[in-house]
Structures are given as structure tokens and as C-alpha cells.
PDB file of C-alpha atoms in Angstrom:
ATOM      1  CA  MET G 126     -40.040 -13.055 -13.928  1.00  0.00           C
ATOM      2  CA  ASN G 127     -40.342 -12.554 -17.328  1.00  0.00           C
ATOM      3  CA  THR G 128     -38.263 -13.334 -20.676  1.00  0.00           C
ATOM      4  CA  LYS G 129     -38.061  -9.624 -21.733  1.00  0.00           C
ATOM      5  CA  ARG G 130     -36.760  -8.907 -17.900  1.00  0.00           C
ATOM      6  CA  LEU G 131     -34.395 -12.070 -17.995  1.00  0.00           C
ATOM      7  CA  THR G 132     -33.266 -10.642 -21.634  1.00  0.00           C
ATOM      8  CA  PHE G 133     -32.570  -7.588 -20.386  1.00  0.00           C
ATOM      9  CA  CYS G 134     -30.582  -8.279 -17.461  1.00  0.00           C
ATOM     10  CA  ALA G 135     -28.679 -10.712 -19.182  1.00  0.00           C
ATOM     11  CA  LEU G 136     -27.751  -7.758 -21.672  1.00  0.00           C
ATOM     12  CA  LEU G 137     -26.911  -5.636 -19.308  1.00  0.00           C
ATOM     13  CA  THR G 138     -24.478  -8.249 -17.322  1.00  0.00           C
ATOM     14  CA  ALA G 139     -23.230  -8.559 -20.853  1.00  0.00           C
ATOM     15  CA  ILE G 140     -22.434  -4.780 -21.310  1.00  0.00           C
ATOM     16  CA  ALA G 141     -20.822  -4.987 -17.484  1.00  0.00           C
ATOM     17  CA  LEU G 142     -18.812  -8.143 -18.695  1.00  0.00           C
ATOM     18  CA  THR G 143     -17.263  -5.926 -22.074  1.00  0.00           C
ATOM     19  CA  ILE G 144     -17.136  -3.013 -19.814  1.00  0.00           C
ATOM     20  CA  PHE G 145     -14.800  -4.310 -17.374  1.00  0.00           C
ATOM     21  CA  MET G 146     -12.708  -6.869 -19.953  1.00  0.00           C
ATOM     22  CA  VAL G 147     -11.725  -3.634 -21.924  1.00  0.00           C
ATOM     23  CA  GLU G 148     -11.185  -2.094 -19.008  1.00  0.00           C
ATOM     24  CA  ALA G 149      -8.677  -4.440 -17.569  1.00  0.00           C
ATOM     25  CA  GLN G 150      -7.008  -3.817 -21.102  1.00  0.00           C
ATOM     26  CA  ILE G 151      -5.859  -0.499 -20.057  1.00  0.00           C
ATOM     27  CA  PRO G 152      -2.833  -0.228 -18.551  1.00  0.00           C
ATOM     28  CA  PRO G 153      -2.371   1.170 -14.361  1.00  0.00           C
ATOM     29  CA  LEU G 154      -3.622   5.042 -14.100  1.00  0.00           C
ATOM     30  CA  ALA G 155      -1.111   5.496 -11.095  1.00  0.00           C
ATOM     31  CA  PRO G 156       1.353   2.777  -9.416  1.00  0.00           C
ATOM     32  CA  VAL G 157      -1.754   1.790  -7.064  1.00  0.00           C
ATOM     33  CA  PRO G 158      -3.101  -1.658  -6.414  1.00  0.00           C
ATOM     34  CA  GLY G 159      -6.891  -1.516  -7.132  1.00  0.00           C
ATOM     35  CA  MET G 160      -6.989   2.142  -8.481  1.00  0.00           C
ATOM     36  CA  LYS G 161      -8.925   1.930 -11.683  1.00  0.00           C
ATOM     37  CA  LEU G 162     -11.705   3.619 -13.241  1.00  0.00           C
ATOM     38  CA  GLY G 163     -14.545   1.242 -12.479  1.00  0.00           C
ATOM     39  CA  LEU G 164     -16.293   1.516 -15.208  1.00  0.00           C
ATOM     40  CA  ALA G 165     -18.676  -1.627 -15.012  1.00  0.00           C
ATOM     41  CA  ASN G 166     -19.881   0.338 -12.160  1.00  0.00           C
ATOM     42  CA  ILE G 167     -22.862   2.260 -14.437  1.00  0.00           C
ATOM     43  CA  VAL G 168     -23.849  -1.220 -14.884  1.00  0.00           C
ATOM     44  CA  THR G 169     -24.460  -1.701 -10.949  1.00  0.00           C
ATOM     45  CA  VAL G 170     -25.816   2.084  -9.837  1.00  0.00           C
ATOM     46  CA  TYR G 171     -28.286   1.614 -12.947  1.00  0.00           C
ATOM     47  CA  ALA G 172     -29.371  -2.032 -12.701  1.00  0.00           C
ATOM     48  CA  MET G 173     -30.599  -0.952  -9.261  1.00  0.00           C
ATOM     49  CA  PHE G 174     -32.173   1.713  -9.477  1.00  0.00           C
ATOM     50  CA  ALA G 175     -34.077   0.466 -12.848  1.00  0.00           C
ATOM     51  CA  LEU G 176     -34.985  -2.800 -12.616  1.00  0.00           C
ATOM     52  CA  GLY G 177     -34.278  -3.461  -8.208  1.00  0.00           C
ATOM     53  CA  PRO G 178     -32.175  -4.773  -5.453  1.00  0.00           C
ATOM     54  CA  ALA G 179     -32.678  -8.651  -6.558  1.00  0.00           C
ATOM     55  CA  ASP G 180     -31.487  -8.358 -10.667  1.00  0.00           C
ATOM     56  CA  ALA G 181     -29.135  -5.464  -9.321  1.00  0.00           C
ATOM     57  CA  LEU G 182     -27.414  -8.485  -7.576  1.00  0.00           C
ATOM     58  CA  MET G 183     -27.944 -11.500 -10.152  1.00  0.00           C
ATOM     59  CA  ILE G 184     -26.128  -9.255 -12.348  1.00  0.00           C
ATOM     60  CA  LEU G 185     -23.344  -8.227 -10.094  1.00  0.00           C
ATOM     61  CA  LEU G 186     -22.305 -11.424  -8.988  1.00  0.00           C
ATOM     62  CA  CYS G 187     -22.796 -12.551 -12.550  1.00  0.00           C
ATOM     63  CA  ARG G 188     -20.082 -10.165 -13.894  1.00  0.00           C
ATOM     64  CA  VAL G 189     -17.390 -10.656 -11.099  1.00  0.00           C
ATOM     65  CA  PHE G 190     -18.050 -14.542 -11.248  1.00  0.00           C
ATOM     66  CA  LEU G 191     -17.535 -14.060 -15.393  1.00  0.00           C
ATOM     67  CA  GLY G 192     -15.125 -11.690 -14.929  1.00  0.00           C
ATOM     68  CA  ALA G 193     -12.864 -13.712 -12.520  1.00  0.00           C
ATOM     69  CA  LEU G 194     -13.351 -16.557 -15.817  1.00  0.00           C
ATOM     70  CA  PHE G 195     -12.331 -14.674 -18.585  1.00  0.00           C
ATOM     71  CA  ALA G 196      -9.299 -12.777 -16.825  1.00  0.00           C
ATOM     72  CA  GLY G 197      -7.745 -14.522 -14.850  1.00  0.00           C
ATOM     73  CA  GLY G 198      -9.076 -15.364 -11.310  1.00  0.00           C
ATOM     74  CA  SER G 199      -6.088 -13.950  -9.409  1.00  0.00           C
ATOM     75  CA  THR G 200      -8.012 -10.815  -8.153  1.00  0.00           C
ATOM     76  CA  PHE G 201     -11.515 -12.559  -7.844  1.00  0.00           C
ATOM     77  CA  PHE G 202     -11.840 -12.059  -4.115  1.00  0.00           C
ATOM     78  CA  TYR G 203     -10.996  -8.882  -4.086  1.00  0.00           C
ATOM     79  CA  SER G 204     -13.676  -8.239  -6.487  1.00  0.00           C
ATOM     80  CA  LEU G 205     -16.373  -9.583  -4.467  1.00  0.00           C
ATOM     81  CA  ALA G 206     -15.793  -8.001  -1.278  1.00  0.00           C
ATOM     82  CA  GLY G 207     -15.336  -5.415  -3.031  1.00  0.00           C
ATOM     83  CA  GLY G 208     -19.074  -5.510  -5.377  1.00  0.00           C
ATOM     84  CA  LEU G 209     -20.903  -6.886  -2.195  1.00  0.00           C
ATOM     85  CA  CYS G 210     -19.724  -3.865   0.063  1.00  0.00           C
ATOM     86  CA  CYS G 211     -20.270  -1.830  -3.433  1.00  0.00           C
ATOM     87  CA  TYR G 212     -23.953  -3.424  -3.429  1.00  0.00           C
ATOM     88  CA  LEU G 213     -24.856  -3.575   0.640  1.00  0.00           C
ATOM     89  CA  VAL G 214     -24.297   0.869   0.458  1.00  0.00           C
ATOM     90  CA  MET G 215     -26.550   0.993  -2.422  1.00  0.00           C
ATOM     91  CA  LEU G 216     -29.563  -0.893  -1.042  1.00  0.00           C
ATOM     92  CA  PRO G 217     -29.966   1.736   1.662  1.00  0.00           C
ATOM     93  CA  LEU G 218     -28.940   4.822  -1.121  1.00  0.00           C
ATOM     94  CA  ARG G 219     -32.102   3.330  -3.317  1.00  0.00           C
ATOM     95  CA  LYS G 220     -34.866   4.724  -1.400  1.00  0.00           C
ATOM     96  CA  LEU G 221     -32.387   7.911   0.044  1.00  0.00           C
ATOM     97  CA  LEU G 222     -31.832   9.364  -3.436  1.00  0.00           C
ATOM     98  CA  THR G 223     -34.186  10.852  -6.123  1.00  0.00           C
ATOM     99  CA  VAL G 224     -32.970  10.108 -10.109  1.00  0.00           C
ATOM    100  CA  LYS G 225     -31.099  12.990 -10.215  1.00  0.00           C
ATOM    101  CA  GLN G 226     -28.423  11.964  -7.695  1.00  0.00           C
ATOM    102  CA  LEU G 227     -27.158   8.902  -9.248  1.00  0.00           C
ATOM    103  CA  TRP G 228     -24.090  10.464  -9.054  1.00  0.00           C
ATOM    104  CA  VAL G 229     -23.878  10.428  -5.476  1.00  0.00           C
ATOM    105  CA  CYS G 230     -24.339   6.894  -5.157  1.00  0.00           C
ATOM    106  CA  GLY G 231     -21.759   6.156  -7.376  1.00  0.00           C
ATOM    107  CA  ALA G 232     -19.506   8.309  -5.144  1.00  0.00           C
ATOM    108  CA  LEU G 233     -20.398   5.963  -1.932  1.00  0.00           C
ATOM    109  CA  SER G 234     -20.449   3.109  -3.608  1.00  0.00           C
ATOM    110  CA  SER G 235     -16.788   3.730  -4.594  1.00  0.00           C
ATOM    111  CA  ILE G 236     -15.824   3.853  -1.423  1.00  0.00           C
ATOM    112  CA  ALA G 237     -17.757   0.840   0.122  1.00  0.00           C
ATOM    113  CA  HIS G 238     -16.000  -0.985  -2.979  1.00  0.00           C
ATOM    114  CA  ASN G 239     -12.516   0.377  -2.019  1.00  0.00           C
ATOM    115  CA  VAL G 240     -13.037  -0.525   1.868  1.00  0.00           C
ATOM    116  CA  GLY G 241     -14.207  -3.869   0.893  1.00  0.00           C
ATOM    117  CA  GLN G 242     -10.889  -4.184  -1.695  1.00  0.00           C
ATOM    118  CA  VAL G 243      -8.627  -3.584   1.107  1.00  0.00           C
ATOM    119  CA  GLY G 244     -10.330  -4.839   3.674  1.00  0.00           C
ATOM    120  CA  MET G 245     -10.100  -8.543   2.069  1.00  0.00           C
ATOM    121  CA  ALA G 246      -6.322  -7.260   1.151  1.00  0.00           C
ATOM    122  CA  ILE G 247      -5.516  -7.075   4.941  1.00  0.00           C
ATOM    123  CA  LEU G 248      -7.143 -10.249   5.595  1.00  0.00           C
ATOM    124  CA  ILE G 249      -5.471 -11.977   2.612  1.00  0.00           C
ATOM    125  CA  ALA G 250      -2.105 -10.616   2.922  1.00  0.00           C
ATOM    126  CA  ARG G 251      -2.543  -9.907   6.506  1.00  0.00           C
ATOM    127  CA  THR G 252      -0.632  -7.044   6.106  1.00  0.00           C
ATOM    128  CA  PRO G 253      -2.501  -4.720   8.118  1.00  0.00           C
ATOM    129  CA  ALA G 254      -0.651  -1.570   6.397  1.00  0.00           C
ATOM    130  CA  LEU G 255      -2.530  -2.391   3.576  1.00  0.00           C
ATOM    131  CA  ILE G 256      -5.059  -0.126   4.828  1.00  0.00           C
ATOM    132  CA  THR G 257      -2.926   3.409   4.057  1.00  0.00           C
ATOM    133  CA  TYR G 258      -3.527   3.130   0.318  1.00  0.00           C
ATOM    134  CA  LEU G 259      -7.422   3.512   1.329  1.00  0.00           C
ATOM    135  CA  ALA G 260      -5.728   7.493   1.853  1.00  0.00           C
ATOM    136  CA  LEU G 261      -5.452   7.179  -2.315  1.00  0.00           C
ATOM    137  CA  LEU G 262      -8.200   5.085  -3.200  1.00  0.00           C
ATOM    138  CA  LEU G 263     -11.037   6.942  -1.862  1.00  0.00           C
ATOM    139  CA  PRO G 264      -9.995  10.843  -3.175  1.00  0.00           C
ATOM    140  CA  VAL G 265      -9.339   9.155  -6.436  1.00  0.00           C
ATOM    141  CA  GLY G 266     -12.814   6.681  -6.130  1.00  0.00           C
ATOM    142  CA  ILE G 267     -14.625   9.728  -4.931  1.00  0.00           C
ATOM    143  CA  LEU G 268     -14.090  11.339  -8.392  1.00  0.00           C
ATOM    144  CA  THR G 269     -14.467   8.422 -10.424  1.00  0.00           C
ATOM    145  CA  GLY G 270     -17.841   7.329  -8.827  1.00  0.00           C
ATOM    146  CA  ALA G 271     -19.067  10.133  -9.040  1.00  0.00           C
ATOM    147  CA  PHE G 272     -18.489  10.211 -12.989  1.00  0.00           C
ATOM    148  CA  THR G 273     -19.634   6.720 -12.916  1.00  0.00           C
ATOM    149  CA  GLY G 274     -22.689   7.288 -11.318  1.00  0.00           C
ATOM    150  CA  LEU G 275     -23.583  10.324 -13.440  1.00  0.00           C
ATOM    151  CA  ALA G 276     -23.169   7.926 -16.834  1.00  0.00           C
ATOM    152  CA  ALA G 277     -25.822   5.876 -14.660  1.00  0.00           C
ATOM    153  CA  GLN G 278     -28.025   8.822 -14.420  1.00  0.00           C
ATOM    154  CA  PHE G 279     -27.928   9.842 -17.684  1.00  0.00           C
ATOM    155  CA  LEU G 280     -28.568   6.065 -18.866  1.00  0.00           C
ATOM    156  CA  LEU G 281     -31.343   6.076 -16.425  1.00  0.00           C
ATOM    157  CA  SER G 282     -32.909   9.502 -17.693  1.00  0.00           C
ATOM    158  CA  ARG G 283     -32.957   8.645 -21.106  1.00  0.00           C
ATOM    159  CA  LEU G 284     -34.358   4.658 -20.824  1.00  0.00           C
ATOM    160  CA  ASP G 285     -36.724   5.612 -18.813  1.00  0.00           C
ATOM    161  CA  GLY G 286     -40.491   5.136 -19.838  1.00  0.00           C
ATOM    162  CA  LYS G 287     -38.914   3.456 -22.829  1.00  0.00           C
ATOM    163  CA  LEU G 288     -38.449   0.346 -21.331  1.00  0.00           C
ATOM    164  CA  LYS G 289     -41.520  -2.050 -20.895  1.00  0.00           C
ATOM    165  CA  LEU G 290     -40.675  -4.916 -18.443  1.00  0.00           C
TER     166      LEU G 290
ATOM    167  CA  MET F 137     -37.119   7.481   4.124  1.00  0.00           C
ATOM    168  CA  LYS F 138     -36.271  11.182   3.308  1.00  0.00           C
ATOM    169  CA  THR F 139     -34.569  12.165   0.464  1.00  0.00           C
ATOM    170  CA  LYS F 140     -31.492  14.531   1.192  1.00  0.00           C
ATOM    171  CA  SER F 141     -30.300  17.693  -0.853  1.00  0.00           C
ATOM    172  CA  ASN F 142     -27.470  18.107  -3.146  1.00  0.00           C
ATOM    173  CA  ARG F 143     -25.722  19.897  -0.377  1.00  0.00           C
ATOM    174  CA  PHE F 144     -25.948  17.724   2.225  1.00  0.00           C
ATOM    175  CA  TRP F 145     -23.947  15.013  -0.661  1.00  0.00           C
ATOM    176  CA  LEU F 146     -21.288  17.501  -1.824  1.00  0.00           C
ATOM    177  CA  ILE F 147     -20.407  18.349   2.015  1.00  0.00           C
ATOM    178  CA  LEU F 148     -20.100  14.727   3.090  1.00  0.00           C
ATOM    179  CA  LEU F 149     -18.181  13.415   0.133  1.00  0.00           C
ATOM    180  CA  GLY F 150     -16.085  17.010   0.149  1.00  0.00           C
ATOM    181  CA  VAL F 151     -15.444  15.961   3.701  1.00  0.00           C
ATOM    182  CA  VAL F 152     -14.090  12.078   3.152  1.00  0.00           C
ATOM    183  CA  LEU F 153     -11.857  13.559   0.305  1.00  0.00           C
ATOM    184  CA  ALA F 154     -10.332  16.286   2.378  1.00  0.00           C
ATOM    185  CA  VAL F 155      -9.369  13.930   5.156  1.00  0.00           C
ATOM    186  CA  SER F 156      -8.306  10.495   2.902  1.00  0.00           C
ATOM    187  CA  ALA F 157      -5.994  13.548   0.619  1.00  0.00           C
ATOM    188  CA  ALA F 158      -4.588  15.250   3.727  1.00  0.00           C
ATOM    189  CA  ALA F 159      -4.102  11.512   4.909  1.00  0.00           C
ATOM    190  CA  ALA F 160      -2.001  10.572   1.305  1.00  0.00           C
ATOM    191  CA  ILE F 161      -0.506  13.889   1.395  1.00  0.00           C
ATOM    192  CA  TYR F 162       0.871  13.493   4.770  1.00  0.00           C
ATOM    193  CA  LEU F 163       1.506   9.547   3.463  1.00  0.00           C
ATOM    194  CA  LEU F 164       4.005  10.671   1.175  1.00  0.00           C
ATOM    195  CA  THR F 165       6.015  13.218   2.355  1.00  0.00           C
ATOM    196  CA  ARG F 166       7.174  12.128   5.394  1.00  0.00           C
ATOM    197  CA  PRO F 167      10.600  11.422   6.001  1.00  0.00           C
ATOM    198  CA  SER F 168      12.489   8.257   5.655  1.00  0.00           C
ATOM    199  CA  ALA F 169      14.170   7.117   9.091  1.00  0.00           C
ATOM    200  CA  PRO F 170      17.442   5.583   9.211  1.00  0.00           C
ATOM    201  CA  GLY F 171      17.981   1.903   9.936  1.00  0.00           C
ATOM    202  CA  ASP F 172      14.858   0.977   7.517  1.00  0.00           C
ATOM    203  CA  THR F 173      14.423  -3.029   7.176  1.00  0.00           C
ATOM    204  CA  ALA F 174      12.422  -4.079   4.419  1.00  0.00           C
ATOM    205  CA  LEU F 175      10.190  -6.985   5.424  1.00  0.00           C
ATOM    206  CA  VAL F 176       8.677  -9.333   2.701  1.00  0.00           C
ATOM    207  CA  TYR F 177       5.638 -10.914   2.943  1.00  0.00           C
ATOM    208  CA  LEU F 178       4.175 -14.177   0.898  1.00  0.00           C
ATOM    209  CA  ASP F 179       0.666 -15.173   1.249  1.00  0.00           C
ATOM    210  CA  GLY F 180       0.581 -13.819   4.916  1.00  0.00           C
ATOM    211  CA  LYS F 181       3.439 -15.097   6.462  1.00  0.00           C
ATOM    212  CA  GLN F 182       7.117 -13.014   6.740  1.00  0.00           C
ATOM    213  CA  VAL F 183       9.254 -14.717   4.917  1.00  0.00           C
ATOM    214  CA  ASP F 184      11.969 -12.397   4.370  1.00  0.00           C
ATOM    215  CA  ARG F 185      13.792  -9.488   6.526  1.00  0.00           C
ATOM    216  CA  VAL F 186      16.551  -7.362   4.858  1.00  0.00           C
ATOM    217  CA  ASP F 187      18.546  -4.425   6.775  1.00  0.00           C
ATOM    218  CA  LEU F 188      18.345  -2.181   3.734  1.00  0.00           C
ATOM    219  CA  SER F 189      21.059   0.192   5.513  1.00  0.00           C
ATOM    220  CA  LYS F 190      23.643  -2.762   5.264  1.00  0.00           C
ATOM    221  CA  VAL F 191      23.075  -3.611   1.502  1.00  0.00           C
ATOM    222  CA  THR F 192      26.106  -1.925  -0.237  1.00  0.00           C
ATOM    223  CA  GLU F 193      25.484  -3.762  -3.836  1.00  0.00           C
ATOM    224  CA  ASN F 194      22.273  -3.990  -5.271  1.00  0.00           C
ATOM    225  CA  TYR F 195      21.055  -7.696  -5.373  1.00  0.00           C
ATOM    226  CA  THR F 196      17.635  -9.570  -6.628  1.00  0.00           C
ATOM    227  CA  LYS F 197      15.831 -12.506  -5.321  1.00  0.00           C
ATOM    228  CA  GLU F 198      12.791 -14.029  -6.631  1.00  0.00           C
ATOM    229  CA  PHE F 199       9.737 -15.030  -4.614  1.00  0.00           C
ATOM    230  CA  THR F 200       6.883 -17.352  -6.227  1.00  0.00           C
ATOM    231  CA  GLY F 201       3.513 -17.485  -4.060  1.00  0.00           C
ATOM    232  CA  GLN F 202       0.803 -20.187  -4.011  1.00  0.00           C
ATOM    233  CA  SER F 203      -0.706 -18.599  -7.063  1.00  0.00           C
ATOM    234  CA  GLY F 204       2.266 -19.739  -8.951  1.00  0.00           C
ATOM    235  CA  LEU F 205       3.350 -16.010  -9.819  1.00  0.00           C
ATOM    236  CA  THR F 206       6.909 -15.222  -9.684  1.00  0.00           C
ATOM    237  CA  ASN F 207       7.801 -11.668  -7.937  1.00  0.00           C
ATOM    238  CA  THR F 208      11.918 -10.868  -8.635  1.00  0.00           C
ATOM    239  CA  VAL F 209      13.037  -8.398  -5.648  1.00  0.00           C
ATOM    240  CA  GLU F 210      15.393  -6.192  -5.904  1.00  0.00           C
ATOM    241  CA  PHE F 211      17.279  -4.661  -3.071  1.00  0.00           C
ATOM    242  CA  GLY F 212      19.781  -1.829  -2.754  1.00  0.00           C
ATOM    243  CA  PRO F 213      21.239   0.564  -0.341  1.00  0.00           C
ATOM    244  CA  GLY F 214      18.540   1.952   1.595  1.00  0.00           C
ATOM    245  CA  MET F 215      15.783   0.685  -1.198  1.00  0.00           C
ATOM    246  CA  VAL F 216      13.965  -1.961  -2.477  1.00  0.00           C
ATOM    247  CA  ARG F 217      11.290  -2.375  -5.343  1.00  0.00           C
ATOM    248  CA  VAL F 218      10.108  -5.046  -7.656  1.00  0.00           C
ATOM    249  CA  ALA F 219      12.034  -5.575 -10.808  1.00  0.00           C
ATOM    250  CA  GLU F 220      10.190  -8.251 -12.481  1.00  0.00           C
ATOM    251  CA  ALA F 221       7.020  -9.886 -12.226  1.00  0.00           C
ATOM    252  CA  THR F 222       4.719 -12.851 -13.728  1.00  0.00           C
ATOM    253  CA  CYS F 223       1.591 -11.362 -12.602  1.00  0.00           C
ATOM    254  CA  PRO F 224      -0.761  -9.716 -15.105  1.00  0.00           C
ATOM    255  CA  ASP F 225      -1.081  -6.008 -13.815  1.00  0.00           C
ATOM    256  CA  GLN F 226       2.250  -5.224 -13.253  1.00  0.00           C
ATOM    257  CA  VAL F 227       1.349  -2.816 -10.910  1.00  0.00           C
ATOM    258  CA  CYS F 228       3.964  -4.133  -8.243  1.00  0.00           C
ATOM    259  CA  VAL F 229       6.753  -3.126 -10.882  1.00  0.00           C
ATOM    260  CA  TYR F 230       5.463   0.430 -11.685  1.00  0.00           C
ATOM    261  CA  GLN F 231       5.092   0.993  -7.972  1.00  0.00           C
ATOM    262  CA  GLY F 232       9.451   1.842  -8.085  1.00  0.00           C
ATOM    263  CA  TRP F 233      11.570   1.905  -5.511  1.00  0.00           C
ATOM    264  CA  VAL F 234      10.480   2.386  -2.050  1.00  0.00           C
ATOM    265  CA  GLU F 235      12.532   3.862   0.869  1.00  0.00           C
ATOM    266  CA  ALA F 236      10.601   5.013   3.578  1.00  0.00           C
ATOM    267  CA  ASP F 237       7.822   3.758   5.814  1.00  0.00           C
ATOM    268  CA  GLY F 238       5.109   4.626   3.851  1.00  0.00           C
ATOM    269  CA  PHE F 239       2.846   2.850   1.459  1.00  0.00           C
ATOM    270  CA  PRO F 240       4.167  -0.954   1.213  1.00  0.00           C
ATOM    271  CA  ILE F 241       4.497  -2.575  -2.231  1.00  0.00           C
ATOM    272  CA  ALA F 242       1.987  -5.050  -2.692  1.00  0.00           C
ATOM    273  CA  CYS F 243       1.238  -7.067  -5.271  1.00  0.00           C
ATOM    274  CA  LEU F 244      -2.166  -8.176  -4.924  1.00  0.00           C
ATOM    275  CA  PRO F 245      -1.746 -11.397  -7.546  1.00  0.00           C
ATOM    276  CA  ASN F 246       0.761 -12.952  -5.820  1.00  0.00           C
ATOM    277  CA  THR F 247      -0.146 -11.753  -2.175  1.00  0.00           C
ATOM    278  CA  LEU F 248       3.274 -10.400  -2.043  1.00  0.00           C
ATOM    279  CA  ILE F 249       3.902  -7.412   0.188  1.00  0.00           C
ATOM    280  CA  ILE F 250       7.083  -5.371   0.965  1.00  0.00           C
ATOM    281  CA  GLN F 251       6.880  -3.166   3.656  1.00  0.00           C
ATOM    282  CA  VAL F 252       9.548  -0.902   4.623  1.00  0.00           C
ATOM    283  CA  VAL F 253       9.734  -0.115   8.229  1.00  0.00           C
ATOM    284  CA  ALA F 254      12.397   1.440  10.637  1.00  0.00           C
ATOM    285  CA  ALA F 255      14.708  -1.264  12.319  1.00  0.00           C
ATOM    286  CA  GLU F 256      12.706  -0.489  16.054  1.00  0.00           C
ATOM    287  CA  ASP F 257       8.957  -0.296  14.010  1.00  0.00           C
ATOM    288  CA  VAL F 258       9.344  -4.574  13.382  1.00  0.00           C
ATOM    289  CA  PRO F 259       6.243  -5.798  14.593  1.00  0.00           C
ATOM    290  CA  LEU F 260       7.408  -8.187  17.662  1.00  0.00           C
ATOM    291  CA  LEU F 261       6.054 -11.427  16.685  1.00  0.00           C
ATOM    292  CA  ASP F 262       8.098 -11.024  13.495  1.00  0.00           C
ATOM    293  CA  ARG F 263      11.492 -10.161  15.400  1.00  0.00           C
ATOM    294  CA  GLU F 264      13.959 -12.774  15.838  1.00  0.00           C
ATOM    295  CA  PHE F 265      15.549 -13.421  19.517  1.00  0.00           C
TER     296      PHE F 265
END
């Protein structure tokens, strides 16, 4: 990893963290625990396709840890479980999707994020009934995920070739 | 690996969306059974059980978890809600009154879960004998 690449990763982490912090200030869209736009995922999807899995993982983990540090740690384990599930689903998608299909990556990773988050909540609270929330989280997550994926897709197509790392 | 067409992904996502949305509509419109019991879980343990059909006047009770956050839970005739919370997101407060066995009230920062179930559906381990 050269200095330029490291700087670019740091920049993306800062952008992801900023988006994350700003989004945390928006009042809940619906009274459903865990439901949010997930705008910070734009950066993860972009990093996965533009930089590769290793850099994407570093950016994701840094954002989750720093996010917990800045926004209060109460949701750290949910973010971590969701983020890692999201990452694991994105890994094979890198080979399965074209650069014009990042919206699919956004939607599928959003599903994975919700499943990981609810799974962690069930583990922590030991209340299997929380699984009912997936019925609300998934449809909304697919739509917001497709949107954030599309945002990453536009970003990738506009920055493609202009970036010499 | 081979890439798939947009149509393939649209159908896949559409099916997941339709199934989960149908489940959500079912859960939201399910009628409430009589004799509903409110179960309060804090940090993974059941800490309170209230027969909501026997509540005649509203009363509140505070629950403080390991996180140090406090939820003020209000019990009413046949319904329950989180009236106040010291958590940052207030999602549990916005969830409002819950009457039926649908979605549990959840305060994830404080790991407080309130589930409303029919009396005969109280989990076996949590019953008093």
C-alpha cells in the first residue's frame, strides 16, 4: 500500500464517518429499531468495487469503531454484526456483478446488514420474537439499499479512470 | 463466476421484498387475543410480568439496565408502552402503545424488550408454577 492509497482510504473513512454521524442526527424515520437509510454503506460498496476487499474491510471496521466512539457505544455490537454480515455478502458479489449493477450490491448487503443486526439483538436480548422485525426491516432495507448502491454506482462511474493509486 | 442479468436480480429482490412485506402486513393487522400478558425483559432476563387485562388504572415503572439507561414503562388496561427513556434514539418511545402479540417493543441501547403475548403463550420457562 503506497501513501496515496492509504490517504485515499483515510479520506473515505472520514467521509463514511461523517455521513454516519450526520445520519445519526436525523430523527428515526419510523418507530422500528434499526431502521435507517444506511447512507454510510455508499462508501463501503464503493470501496469494495474500487479498491478491493482488504481496503473495504479496513474502512468498514474503522468507521464502525470510530462511529461507536463518537456517537456513543450503545449500538456498537449491532453495527459490527450488521457490518460484517454485509461485508461477507459483498465479497462474492464483487465477481458476480458488473459495475452497472452496484444497486443490487446495495440491496443485498442491506438485507445482510439487517439479518446480522437482528441476529445480534436476539443474541444479546435473548428474545427470539425480535425476528418479526425483519418483516419490516427487509422491504425498507431493500429499497434504501438499492438507492445507496446506486449512489455508489454513480460515484464509481464518475471516478473511474481518474484515480491513479 | 458468471454475471447475472438485471432481470434475475430484480426478480430475486422482488420476491424477498414481497414475502417480507406480506409478513409485515400479516403481523400488523393480526387481531389481539384477550388476556394479553406483558413480559418485560431486561439484559436478556425476564424482570416483570403483567396481566394487562387486570390493569384498571395506568401506572408506570422504571427499569434500569446494565447500560445505566432507564426506561419508564407505562402499563394501562390491555396495553403497554415506554413513556420515557434516557436512551439517545427514543425509538422505544415512538413505538407507542402496544396491545397485541405483534412486534415487541425494543430499546436496543438498554436491551429492554417488552413482549405482549396471550396468557397461554407465555414461554414455559418463564411461567410461575
